[in-house]
Coordinates of C-alpha atoms and ligand atoms in Angstrom, one line a residue:
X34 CA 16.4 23.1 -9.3
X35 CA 14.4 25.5 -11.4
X36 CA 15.1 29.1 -10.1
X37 CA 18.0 31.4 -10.5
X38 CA 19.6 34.1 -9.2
X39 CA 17.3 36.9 -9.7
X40 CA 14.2 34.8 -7.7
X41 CA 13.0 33.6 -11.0
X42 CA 10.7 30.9 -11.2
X43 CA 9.0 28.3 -14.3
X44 CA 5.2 27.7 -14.7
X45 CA 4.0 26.0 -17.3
X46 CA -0.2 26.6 -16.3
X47 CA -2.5 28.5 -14.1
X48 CA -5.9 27.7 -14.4
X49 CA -9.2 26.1 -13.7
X50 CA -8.4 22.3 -12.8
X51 CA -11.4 19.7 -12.7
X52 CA -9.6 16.5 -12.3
X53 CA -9.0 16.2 -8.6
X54 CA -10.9 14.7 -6.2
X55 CA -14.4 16.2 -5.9
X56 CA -13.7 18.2 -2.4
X57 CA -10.8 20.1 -4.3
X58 CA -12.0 20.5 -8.0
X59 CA -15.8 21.0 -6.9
X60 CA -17.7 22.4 -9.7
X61 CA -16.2 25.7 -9.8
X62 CA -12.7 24.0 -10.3
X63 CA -9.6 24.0 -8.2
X64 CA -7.0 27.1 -9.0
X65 CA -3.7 24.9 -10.3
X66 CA -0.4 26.5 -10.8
X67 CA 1.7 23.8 -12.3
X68 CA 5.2 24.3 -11.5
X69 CA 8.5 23.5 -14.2
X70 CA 10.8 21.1 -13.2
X71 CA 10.7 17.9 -10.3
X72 CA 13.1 16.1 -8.8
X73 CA 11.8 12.6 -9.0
X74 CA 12.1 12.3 -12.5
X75 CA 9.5 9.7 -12.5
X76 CA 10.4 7.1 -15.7
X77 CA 6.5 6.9 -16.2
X78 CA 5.7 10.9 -15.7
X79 CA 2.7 12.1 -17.5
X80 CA 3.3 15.8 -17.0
X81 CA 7.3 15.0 -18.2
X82 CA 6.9 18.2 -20.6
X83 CA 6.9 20.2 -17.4
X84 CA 8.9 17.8 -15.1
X85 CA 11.6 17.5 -17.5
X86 CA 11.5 21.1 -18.3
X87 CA 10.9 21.9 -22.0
X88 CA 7.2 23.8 -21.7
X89 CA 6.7 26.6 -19.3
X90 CA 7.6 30.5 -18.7
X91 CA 9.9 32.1 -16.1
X92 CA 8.2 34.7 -13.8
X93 CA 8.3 36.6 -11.1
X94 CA 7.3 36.3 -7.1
X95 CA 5.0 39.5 -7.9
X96 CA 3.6 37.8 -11.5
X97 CA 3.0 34.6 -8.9
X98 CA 0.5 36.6 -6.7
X99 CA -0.9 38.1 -8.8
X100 CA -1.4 34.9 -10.6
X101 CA -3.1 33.4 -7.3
X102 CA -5.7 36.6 -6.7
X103 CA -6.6 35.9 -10.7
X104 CA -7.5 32.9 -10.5
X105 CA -9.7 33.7 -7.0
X106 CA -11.2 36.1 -9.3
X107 CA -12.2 33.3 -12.1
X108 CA -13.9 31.6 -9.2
X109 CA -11.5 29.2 -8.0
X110 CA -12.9 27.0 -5.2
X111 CA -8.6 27.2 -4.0
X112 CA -5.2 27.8 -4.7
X113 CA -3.7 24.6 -5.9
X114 CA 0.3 24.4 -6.0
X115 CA 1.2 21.4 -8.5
X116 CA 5.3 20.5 -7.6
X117 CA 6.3 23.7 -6.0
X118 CA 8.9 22.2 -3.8
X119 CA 11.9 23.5 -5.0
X120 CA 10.2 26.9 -5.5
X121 CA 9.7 26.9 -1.6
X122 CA 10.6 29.9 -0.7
X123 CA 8.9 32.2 -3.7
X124 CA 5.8 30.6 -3.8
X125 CA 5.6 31.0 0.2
X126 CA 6.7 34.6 -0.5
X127 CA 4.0 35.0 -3.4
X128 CA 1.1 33.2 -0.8
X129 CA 2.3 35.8 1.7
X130 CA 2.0 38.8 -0.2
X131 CA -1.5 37.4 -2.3
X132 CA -3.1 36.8 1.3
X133 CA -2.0 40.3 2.5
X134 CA -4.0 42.0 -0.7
X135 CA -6.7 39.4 0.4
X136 CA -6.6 36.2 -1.3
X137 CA -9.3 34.3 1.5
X138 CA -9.6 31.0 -0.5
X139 CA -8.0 27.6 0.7
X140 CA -4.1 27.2 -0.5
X141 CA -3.7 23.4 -1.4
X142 CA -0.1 22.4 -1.8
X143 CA -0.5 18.6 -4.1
X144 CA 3.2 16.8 -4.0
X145 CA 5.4 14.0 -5.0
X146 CA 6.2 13.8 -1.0
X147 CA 9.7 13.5 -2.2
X148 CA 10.3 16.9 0.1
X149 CA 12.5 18.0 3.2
X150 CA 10.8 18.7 6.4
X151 CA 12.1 22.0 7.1
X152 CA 10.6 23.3 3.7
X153 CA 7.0 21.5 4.5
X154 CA 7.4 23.0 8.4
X155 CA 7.7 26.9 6.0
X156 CA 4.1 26.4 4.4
X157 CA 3.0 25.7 7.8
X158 CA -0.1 28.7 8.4
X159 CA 0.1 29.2 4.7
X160 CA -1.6 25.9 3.2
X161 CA -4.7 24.8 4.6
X162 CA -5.0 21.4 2.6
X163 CA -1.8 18.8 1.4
X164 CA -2.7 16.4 -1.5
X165 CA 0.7 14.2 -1.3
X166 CA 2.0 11.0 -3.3
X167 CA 3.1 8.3 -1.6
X168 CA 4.2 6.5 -4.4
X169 CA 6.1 3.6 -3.3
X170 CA 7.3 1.5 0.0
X171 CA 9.8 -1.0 -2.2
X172 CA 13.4 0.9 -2.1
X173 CA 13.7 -1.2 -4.9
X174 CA 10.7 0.4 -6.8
X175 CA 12.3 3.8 -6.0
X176 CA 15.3 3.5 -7.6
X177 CA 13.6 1.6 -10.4
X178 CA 11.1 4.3 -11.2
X179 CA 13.0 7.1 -10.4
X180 CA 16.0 9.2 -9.6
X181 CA 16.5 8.7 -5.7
X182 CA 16.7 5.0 -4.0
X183 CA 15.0 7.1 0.1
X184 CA 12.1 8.1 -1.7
X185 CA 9.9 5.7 0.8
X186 CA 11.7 7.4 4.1
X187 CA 11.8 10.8 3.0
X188 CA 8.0 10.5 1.8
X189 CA 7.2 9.1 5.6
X190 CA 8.9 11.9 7.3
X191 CA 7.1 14.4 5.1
X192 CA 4.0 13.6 5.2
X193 CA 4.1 12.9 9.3
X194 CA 4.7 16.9 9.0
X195 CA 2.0 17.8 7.0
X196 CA -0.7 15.9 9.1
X197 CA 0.6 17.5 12.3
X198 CA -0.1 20.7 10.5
X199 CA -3.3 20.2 9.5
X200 CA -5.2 17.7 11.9
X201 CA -8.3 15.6 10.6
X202 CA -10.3 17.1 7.7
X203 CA -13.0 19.4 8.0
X204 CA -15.2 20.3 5.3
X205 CA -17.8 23.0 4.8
X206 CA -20.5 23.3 2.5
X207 CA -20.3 25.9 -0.2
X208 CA -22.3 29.2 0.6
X209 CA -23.2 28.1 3.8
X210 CA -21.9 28.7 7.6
X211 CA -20.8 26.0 9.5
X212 CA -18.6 22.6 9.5
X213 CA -18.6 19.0 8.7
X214 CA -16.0 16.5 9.9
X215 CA -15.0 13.0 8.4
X216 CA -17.6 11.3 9.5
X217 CA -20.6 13.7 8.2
X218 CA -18.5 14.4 5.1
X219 CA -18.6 10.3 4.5
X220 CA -22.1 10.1 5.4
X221 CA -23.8 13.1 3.7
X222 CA -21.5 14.6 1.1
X223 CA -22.6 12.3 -1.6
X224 CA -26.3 13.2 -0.7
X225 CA -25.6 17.1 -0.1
X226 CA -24.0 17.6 -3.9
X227 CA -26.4 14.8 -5.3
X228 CA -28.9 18.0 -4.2
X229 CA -26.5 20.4 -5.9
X230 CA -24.7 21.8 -2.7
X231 CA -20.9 22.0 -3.3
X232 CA -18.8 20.2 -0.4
X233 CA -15.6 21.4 -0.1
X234 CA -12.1 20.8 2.2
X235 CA -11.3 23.1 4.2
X236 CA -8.7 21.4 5.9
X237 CA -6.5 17.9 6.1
X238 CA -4.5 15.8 4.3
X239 CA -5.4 13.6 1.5
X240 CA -2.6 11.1 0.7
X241 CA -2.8 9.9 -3.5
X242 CA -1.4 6.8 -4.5
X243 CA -1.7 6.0 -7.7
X244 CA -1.3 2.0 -8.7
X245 CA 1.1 1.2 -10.9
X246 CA 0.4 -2.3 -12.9
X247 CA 2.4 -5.0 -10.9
X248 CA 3.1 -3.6 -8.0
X249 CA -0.8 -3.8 -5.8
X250 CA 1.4 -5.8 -3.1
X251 CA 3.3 -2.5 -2.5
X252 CA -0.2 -0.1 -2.8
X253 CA -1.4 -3.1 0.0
X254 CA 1.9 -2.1 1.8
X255 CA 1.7 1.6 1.6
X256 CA -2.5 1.2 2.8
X257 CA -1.7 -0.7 5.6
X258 CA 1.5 1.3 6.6
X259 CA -0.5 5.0 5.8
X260 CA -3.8 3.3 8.2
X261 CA -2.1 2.1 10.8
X262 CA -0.1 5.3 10.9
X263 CA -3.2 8.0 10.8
X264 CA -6.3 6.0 11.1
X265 CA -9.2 8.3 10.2
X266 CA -7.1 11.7 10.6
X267 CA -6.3 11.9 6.8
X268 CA -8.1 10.3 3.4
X269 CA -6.6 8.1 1.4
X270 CA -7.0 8.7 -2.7
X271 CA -6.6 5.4 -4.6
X272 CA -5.9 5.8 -8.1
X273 CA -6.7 3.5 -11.3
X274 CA -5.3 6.1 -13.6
X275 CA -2.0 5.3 -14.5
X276 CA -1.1 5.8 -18.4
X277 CA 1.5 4.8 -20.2
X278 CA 3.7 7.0 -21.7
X279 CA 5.9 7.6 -24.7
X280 CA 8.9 6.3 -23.1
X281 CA 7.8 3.4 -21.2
X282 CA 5.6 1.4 -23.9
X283 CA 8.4 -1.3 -24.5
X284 CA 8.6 -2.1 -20.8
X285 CA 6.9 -5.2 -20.0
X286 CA 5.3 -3.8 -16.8
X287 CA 4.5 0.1 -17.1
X288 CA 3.9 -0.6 -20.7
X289 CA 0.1 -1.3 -20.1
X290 CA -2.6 0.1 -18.3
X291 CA -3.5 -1.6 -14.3
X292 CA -5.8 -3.8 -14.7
X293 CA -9.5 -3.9 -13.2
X294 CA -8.6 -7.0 -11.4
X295 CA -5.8 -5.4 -9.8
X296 CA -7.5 -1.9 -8.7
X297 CA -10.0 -3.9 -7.1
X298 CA -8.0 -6.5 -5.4
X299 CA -6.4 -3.2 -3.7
X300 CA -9.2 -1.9 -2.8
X301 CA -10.7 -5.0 -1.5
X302 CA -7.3 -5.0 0.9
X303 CA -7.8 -1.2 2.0
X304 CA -11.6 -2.6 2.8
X305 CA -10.7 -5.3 4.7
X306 CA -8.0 -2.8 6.7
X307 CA -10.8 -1.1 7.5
X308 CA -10.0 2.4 5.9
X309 CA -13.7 4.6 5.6
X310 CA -11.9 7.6 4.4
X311 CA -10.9 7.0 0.8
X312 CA -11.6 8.2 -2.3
X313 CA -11.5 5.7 -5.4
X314 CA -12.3 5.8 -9.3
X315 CA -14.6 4.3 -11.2
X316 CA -14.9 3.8 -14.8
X317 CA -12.7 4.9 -17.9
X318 CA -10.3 7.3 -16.3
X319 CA -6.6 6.3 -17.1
X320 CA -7.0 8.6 -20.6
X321 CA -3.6 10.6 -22.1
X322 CA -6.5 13.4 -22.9
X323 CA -6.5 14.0 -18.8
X324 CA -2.9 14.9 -19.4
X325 CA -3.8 19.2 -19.5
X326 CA -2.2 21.0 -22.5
X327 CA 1.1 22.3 -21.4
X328 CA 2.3 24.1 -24.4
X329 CA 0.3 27.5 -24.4
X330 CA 1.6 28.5 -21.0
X331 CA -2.0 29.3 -20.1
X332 CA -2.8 31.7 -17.4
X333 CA 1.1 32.5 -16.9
Ligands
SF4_69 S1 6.7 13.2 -9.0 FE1 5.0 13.5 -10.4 S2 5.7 15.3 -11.7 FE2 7.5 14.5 -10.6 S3 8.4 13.1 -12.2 FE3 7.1 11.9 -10.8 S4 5.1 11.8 -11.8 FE4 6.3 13.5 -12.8

């Protein structure tokens, strides 16, 4: 836990962010406050200068919104909370007071999953979009890779909460009145920003899972388990990028990058499951230099 007694809280970056799936960063880039601290403790964490504390500044609830209305003011498409769980109830504060002096953009709240329901049921009216992990299914894998052995349950149970709040995705094409659902999204968005429109979310629930090398039978597991669940209410986001770090480039596994054949073997699987609402990577992406530059407190 990150804050203290006097409502203090740790960010390490607030700014632009382009690296999100295109219906978040768009062109104009997505507004990311990455928050200190997490309480996974991932063994393969990219951002572990911020997750294992080390980089980052203390502010205030008032710095916080004022923080948000800047970076509406830089022209960010949204609001995007990086691992603000266990700042739940400043940054709901902070949302509250920025959207009272008029912050009107979407708020996008992007998480482990690793998160209680009752804090989740808090941002409920305040975020508009939820970009969660679900990072594994294998008990096993969770105590392996991290610091708790209910990350699958607690994941489940968080996640169910943030789909009830926001309902199947709607979209909405920059500059423009008007809507598109799932299925116009899937069938023109491509073509609409091909022609330089920018197509955005306004609402829903993407759910990231990010491969790790060795373990696509789980990703098949989580696919299945996240389609049967939801269907075509939320998107999934199916992620080649996994880099190895510092600390795990002796372990046998996690010490290399996923390999092609094992991207596409679970993306074959989320094919043949029948999933249309999915975002996936293609080419060169799994890069340290992706990793932003958490030392210059930027935007803080
Ligand atoms: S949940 Fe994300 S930020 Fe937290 S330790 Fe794991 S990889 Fe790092």
């Amino acid at each position: 836990m990150q804050t203290d007694r006097h409502g203090l809280l740790r960010v390490a970056r607030a700014a632009l962010h382009f690296w999100e799936e295109p219906c978040i960063s768009g062109t104009s880039g997505s507004g990311a406050v990455f928050f200190c601290g997490c309480g996974l403790q991932c063994v393969f964490c990219q951002n572990y200068r911020i997750s294992r504390g080390g980089a980052g500044k203390n502010i205030t609830t008032d710095r916080l919104s004022d923080i948000f209305l800047e970076l509406a003011e830089k022209g960010a498409d949204n609001i995007n909370l990086v691992t603000a769980g266990h700042f739940i109830s400043q940054v709901t504060d902070a949302l509250i007071r920025a959207k009272d002096r008029g912050l009107s953009i979407p708020v996008v709240y992007n998480t482990s999953s690793y998160e209680r329901v009752e804090d989740i049921r808090r941002l409920d009216g305040l975020v508009d979009v939820y970009l969660p992990d679900f990072k594994f299914m294998d008990n096993e894998l969770s105590q392996k890779y991290t610091r708790v052995s209910d990350y699958p349950e607690t994941a489940k149970e968080a996640i169910r909460e943030m789909v009830r709040q926001t309902g199947e995705a709607v979209f909405y094409i920059k500059g423009e009145k008007g809507r598109l659902d799932a299925e116009e999204y899937n069938e023109s968005g491509e073509a609409l920003m091909s022609h330089g429109k920018e197509v955005l979310m306004q609402r829903g629930t993407i759910v990231r899972h990010l491969l790790l090398p060795g373990s696509a039978d789980d990703s098949k597991r989580i696919i299945r388990y996240l389609h049967d669940t939801y269907g075509d209410t939320i998107f999934l986001s199916i992620m080649n990028q996994y880099t190895p770090m510092p600390q795990t480039a002796s372990d046998p596994l996690l010490g290399r990058r996923v390999r092609d054949s094992e991207y596409d073997e679970v993306i074959d699987f989320a094919i043949s499951e029948g999933v249309c609402n999915a975002f996936i990577q293609e080419g060169d992406v799994a890069k340290e230099s992706f990793i932003p530059d958490f030392d210059t407190n930027q935007g803080v």
